[in-house]
Short mmCIF file of C-alpha atoms in Angstrom, two decimals:
data_model
loop_
_atom_site.label_atom_id
_atom_site.label_comp_id
_atom_site.label_asym_id
_atom_site.label_seq_id
_atom_site.Cartn_x
_atom_site.Cartn_y
_atom_site.Cartn_z
CA ASN A 1 -12.18 5.04 16.18
CA ALA A 2 -12.26 6.67 12.76
CA GLY A 3 -8.89 5.13 11.77
CA VAL A 4 -7.25 7.18 9.00
CA THR A 5 -9.23 10.07 7.55
CA GLN A 6 -8.41 12.12 4.46
CA THR A 7 -9.84 15.32 3.07
CA PRO A 8 -10.95 16.11 0.48
CA LYS A 9 -12.28 12.97 -1.21
CA PHE A 10 -12.32 14.57 -4.66
CA GLN A 11 -10.57 17.61 -6.10
CA VAL A 12 -10.17 19.20 -9.51
CA LEU A 13 -7.37 21.71 -10.01
CA LYS A 14 -6.10 23.76 -12.88
CA THR A 15 -2.45 23.57 -13.84
CA GLY A 16 -0.40 25.80 -11.56
CA GLN A 17 -2.87 25.88 -8.68
CA SER A 18 -1.82 24.75 -5.24
CA MET A 19 -3.58 22.67 -2.64
CA THR A 20 -3.02 20.71 0.56
CA LEU A 21 -4.30 17.20 1.20
CA GLN A 22 -5.03 16.56 4.85
CA CYS A 23 -4.61 13.29 6.71
CA ALA A 24 -5.25 12.39 10.33
CA GLN A 25 -5.09 9.15 12.32
CA ASP A 26 -6.45 8.33 15.76
CA MET A 27 -4.58 5.06 16.37
CA ASN A 28 -1.57 6.67 18.10
CA HIS A 29 0.72 5.44 15.33
CA ASN A 30 4.23 6.80 15.01
CA SER A 31 4.63 6.40 11.24
CA MET A 32 2.61 8.00 8.48
CA TYR A 33 2.87 7.81 4.70
CA TRP A 34 1.65 9.39 1.49
CA TYR A 35 1.25 7.25 -1.63
CA ARG A 36 -0.05 7.86 -5.10
CA GLN A 37 -1.68 5.13 -7.15
CA ASP A 38 -1.80 5.21 -10.93
CA PRO A 39 -3.05 2.54 -13.35
CA GLY A 40 -0.29 0.06 -14.14
CA MET A 41 2.08 1.68 -11.63
CA GLY A 42 0.81 0.40 -8.32
CA LEU A 43 1.23 2.28 -5.06
CA ARG A 44 4.28 4.53 -5.03
CA LEU A 45 5.60 6.19 -1.90
CA ILE A 46 5.81 9.99 -2.09
CA TYR A 47 6.94 10.88 1.44
CA TYR A 48 6.86 9.25 4.83
CA SER A 49 7.30 10.26 8.43
CA ALA A 50 8.77 7.62 10.73
CA SER A 51 7.93 9.67 13.80
CA GLU A 52 6.68 13.08 14.82
CA GLY A 53 9.15 15.74 13.69
CA THR A 54 10.79 13.71 10.91
CA THR A 55 9.99 13.36 7.23
CA ASP A 56 11.80 11.55 4.42
CA LYS A 57 11.47 11.30 0.67
CA GLY A 58 10.05 8.22 -0.92
CA GLU A 59 10.18 7.03 -4.49
CA VAL A 60 8.42 9.99 -6.19
CA PRO A 61 8.80 13.16 -4.09
CA ASN A 62 9.26 15.75 -6.85
CA GLY A 63 6.51 18.38 -6.91
CA TYR A 64 5.33 17.64 -3.38
CA ASN A 65 6.03 18.83 0.14
CA VAL A 66 4.84 17.41 3.45
CA SER A 67 4.33 18.55 7.01
CA ARG A 68 4.04 16.33 10.06
CA LEU A 69 2.02 18.74 12.11
CA ASN A 70 1.83 16.52 15.19
CA LYS A 71 1.58 12.81 15.90
CA ARG A 72 -1.93 12.63 14.43
CA GLU A 73 -1.66 14.75 11.29
CA PHE A 74 0.42 14.51 8.12
CA SER A 75 -0.35 16.83 5.20
CA LEU A 76 0.74 16.73 1.56
CA ARG A 77 1.08 19.94 -0.44
CA LEU A 78 1.17 20.46 -4.17
CA GLU A 79 2.70 23.89 -4.73
CA SER A 80 2.08 24.13 -8.49
CA ALA A 81 -0.10 21.31 -9.74
CA ALA A 82 0.70 19.61 -13.05
CA PRO A 83 -1.41 17.18 -15.12
CA SER A 84 1.15 14.45 -14.28
CA GLN A 85 -0.04 14.71 -10.67
CA THR A 86 -3.51 13.48 -11.59
CA SER A 87 -3.82 10.39 -9.43
CA VAL A 88 -5.43 8.79 -6.41
CA TYR A 89 -3.61 9.74 -3.23
CA PHE A 90 -3.64 7.52 -0.16
CA CYS A 91 -2.48 8.37 3.32
CA ALA A 92 -1.51 5.49 5.61
CA SER A 93 -0.26 5.02 9.13
CA SER A 94 1.47 2.20 10.98
CA GLY A 95 2.56 1.45 14.51
CA ARG A 96 5.60 -0.62 15.38
CA LEU A 97 4.63 -3.51 17.59
CA ALA A 98 6.82 -6.13 19.21
CA GLY A 99 8.93 -7.76 16.52
CA SER A 100 8.79 -6.37 13.01
CA TYR A 101 5.08 -6.45 12.33
CA ASN A 102 4.13 -3.33 10.42
CA GLU A 103 0.55 -3.32 9.16
CA GLN A 104 -0.32 -0.19 7.26
CA PHE A 105 -3.82 1.25 7.67
CA PHE A 106 -5.01 3.29 4.72
CA GLY A 107 -7.35 6.22 4.45
CA PRO A 108 -10.17 6.26 1.86
CA GLY A 109 -8.11 8.18 -0.71
CA THR A 110 -8.30 11.50 -2.53
CA ARG A 111 -9.05 11.48 -6.23
CA LEU A 112 -7.22 14.43 -7.76
CA THR A 113 -7.57 15.64 -11.33
CA VAL A 114 -5.31 18.37 -12.69
CA LEU A 115 -6.54 19.98 -15.90
CA GLN B 1 16.57 -0.24 -7.50
CA LYS B 2 14.76 -2.64 -5.24
CA GLU B 3 11.64 -4.01 -6.88
CA VAL B 4 8.55 -6.10 -6.26
CA GLU B 5 7.21 -7.86 -9.35
CA GLN B 6 3.69 -9.13 -9.93
CA ASN B 7 1.73 -10.16 -12.99
CA SER B 8 -1.06 -7.60 -13.39
CA GLY B 9 -3.54 -10.22 -14.62
CA PRO B 10 -6.42 -10.49 -14.75
CA LEU B 11 -6.34 -13.95 -13.28
CA SER B 12 -9.68 -15.67 -13.80
CA VAL B 13 -10.70 -18.70 -11.74
CA PRO B 14 -14.05 -20.46 -11.37
CA GLU B 15 -15.91 -20.26 -8.09
CA GLY B 16 -14.69 -22.92 -5.66
CA ALA B 17 -11.25 -23.26 -7.29
CA ILE B 18 -7.86 -22.37 -5.81
CA ALA B 19 -6.47 -19.01 -6.88
CA SER B 20 -2.67 -18.74 -6.86
CA LEU B 21 -1.08 -15.30 -6.83
CA ASN B 22 2.67 -14.88 -7.15
CA CYS B 23 5.20 -12.19 -6.37
CA THR B 24 8.99 -11.93 -6.68
CA TYR B 25 11.29 -9.41 -5.06
CA SER B 26 14.79 -8.24 -5.80
CA ASP B 27 16.38 -7.79 -2.35
CA ARG B 28 17.62 -11.07 -0.89
CA GLY B 29 17.87 -9.48 2.57
CA SER B 30 14.17 -8.61 2.81
CA GLN B 31 12.50 -9.79 6.00
CA SER B 32 8.84 -8.77 5.97
CA PHE B 33 6.20 -9.65 3.38
CA PHE B 34 2.56 -8.67 3.13
CA TRP B 35 -0.50 -9.27 1.00
CA TYR B 36 -3.10 -6.50 0.71
CA ARG B 37 -6.48 -6.76 -0.96
CA GLN B 38 -7.95 -3.76 -2.76
CA TYR B 39 -11.51 -3.68 -4.04
CA SER B 40 -12.22 -1.38 -6.97
CA GLY B 41 -12.47 2.22 -5.80
CA LYS B 42 -11.46 1.34 -2.24
CA SER B 43 -8.27 1.50 -0.20
CA PRO B 44 -5.95 -1.47 0.40
CA GLU B 45 -6.44 -3.65 3.48
CA LEU B 46 -4.01 -6.17 4.93
CA ILE B 47 -5.02 -9.82 4.65
CA MET B 48 -1.78 -11.71 5.36
CA PHE B 49 1.78 -11.16 6.52
CA ILE B 50 4.66 -13.63 6.65
CA TYR B 51 8.25 -13.43 7.89
CA SER B 52 9.57 -17.01 7.87
CA ASN B 53 10.13 -19.50 5.09
CA GLY B 54 7.27 -21.89 4.59
CA ASP B 55 3.51 -21.64 4.73
CA LYS B 56 1.22 -19.56 6.90
CA GLU B 57 -2.49 -20.30 6.88
CA ASP B 58 -5.40 -18.10 7.91
CA GLY B 59 -8.82 -19.43 7.02
CA ARG B 60 -9.05 -19.82 3.24
CA PHE B 61 -5.80 -17.91 2.72
CA THR B 62 -2.28 -19.36 2.71
CA ALA B 63 0.84 -17.28 2.28
CA GLN B 64 3.99 -19.06 1.11
CA LEU B 65 7.50 -17.66 1.38
CA ASN B 66 10.68 -18.94 -0.24
CA LYS B 67 13.55 -16.59 0.57
CA ALA B 68 16.13 -18.62 -1.38
CA SER B 69 14.12 -18.16 -4.58
CA GLN B 70 12.92 -14.70 -3.55
CA TYR B 71 9.24 -15.28 -4.08
CA VAL B 72 6.11 -15.05 -2.02
CA SER B 73 2.72 -16.38 -3.02
CA LEU B 74 -0.87 -16.24 -1.85
CA LEU B 75 -3.28 -19.14 -2.25
CA ILE B 76 -7.01 -18.61 -1.90
CA ARG B 77 -8.93 -21.84 -1.44
CA ASP B 78 -12.60 -22.23 -2.33
CA SER B 79 -12.54 -18.92 -4.19
CA GLN B 80 -15.71 -16.84 -3.96
CA PRO B 81 -16.98 -14.01 -6.18
CA SER B 82 -16.40 -11.71 -3.19
CA ASP B 83 -12.68 -12.47 -3.52
CA SER B 84 -12.64 -10.61 -6.85
CA ALA B 85 -10.24 -7.74 -6.20
CA THR B 86 -6.69 -6.61 -6.83
CA TYR B 87 -4.09 -8.26 -4.59
CA LEU B 88 -1.00 -6.23 -3.78
CA CYS B 89 2.24 -7.84 -2.70
CA ALA B 90 4.33 -5.66 -0.40
CA VAL B 91 7.86 -6.02 0.95
CA ILE B 92 9.99 -4.23 3.51
CA PHE B 93 13.48 -4.31 2.06
CA SER B 94 16.57 -4.70 4.21
CA GLY B 95 17.48 -1.40 5.79
CA GLY B 96 14.07 -0.04 4.84
CA TYR B 97 12.85 0.25 8.42
CA GLN B 98 9.10 0.79 8.03
CA LYS B 99 9.18 1.75 4.34
CA VAL B 100 7.03 -0.67 2.35
CA THR B 101 7.40 -1.23 -1.38
CA PHE B 102 4.33 -2.44 -3.24
CA GLY B 103 3.98 -4.43 -6.43
CA ILE B 104 1.53 -3.27 -9.10
CA GLY B 105 -1.04 -5.81 -7.97
CA THR B 106 -2.74 -8.80 -9.59
CA LYS B 107 -6.39 -8.46 -10.51
CA LEU B 108 -8.34 -11.59 -9.57
CA GLN B 109 -11.70 -12.41 -11.10
CA VAL B 110 -13.72 -15.26 -9.60
CA ILE B 111 -16.31 -16.46 -12.09
CA PRO B 112 -19.61 -17.74 -10.57
#
């Protein structure tokens, strides 16, 4: 099992450009997440998808859109990149087991720089 | 706004000592608590979870939860240089379903 995969690993954009970050998981998890991580700010939730066909805003959704393409794939789109979106982006997935256990499995991250 | 608070550190401990990492949270109704470890340049990985008041031990790691005081802690016994990493406290707030809120993380340095 590959777990959670993300592409690309690195990306440099110019202000105003658009791009899509791809994420896929092979653990048959229902829930998927997109986070950004900035120095001194910790991991902040951008969007999440509790199940296939649903998406919800997290703490910092402005400037982003998401698509839950199917159970495996959850993409994050930046329509018009801004320097404030320079960050490390992590995708994660989790599966609800008996009880409330909810371990999140993270992808390797995408390091995005917006000039 | 519901928050998870951690001291960013760095926390420096000598090899073989006990490292104590602390976290407080704002929502008294929270039920699920996690500790993730993140090495520099890597993604977070779960090392402990706890739901009930008291202590939970797993090898050299002990998670402690006190819901009345709204804090959760992580003890690392016999600290090793390989434990040097950032430790993220995470909480599922009441009504949050599977939405996890992370603290900023505490950087731990274990000095050989």
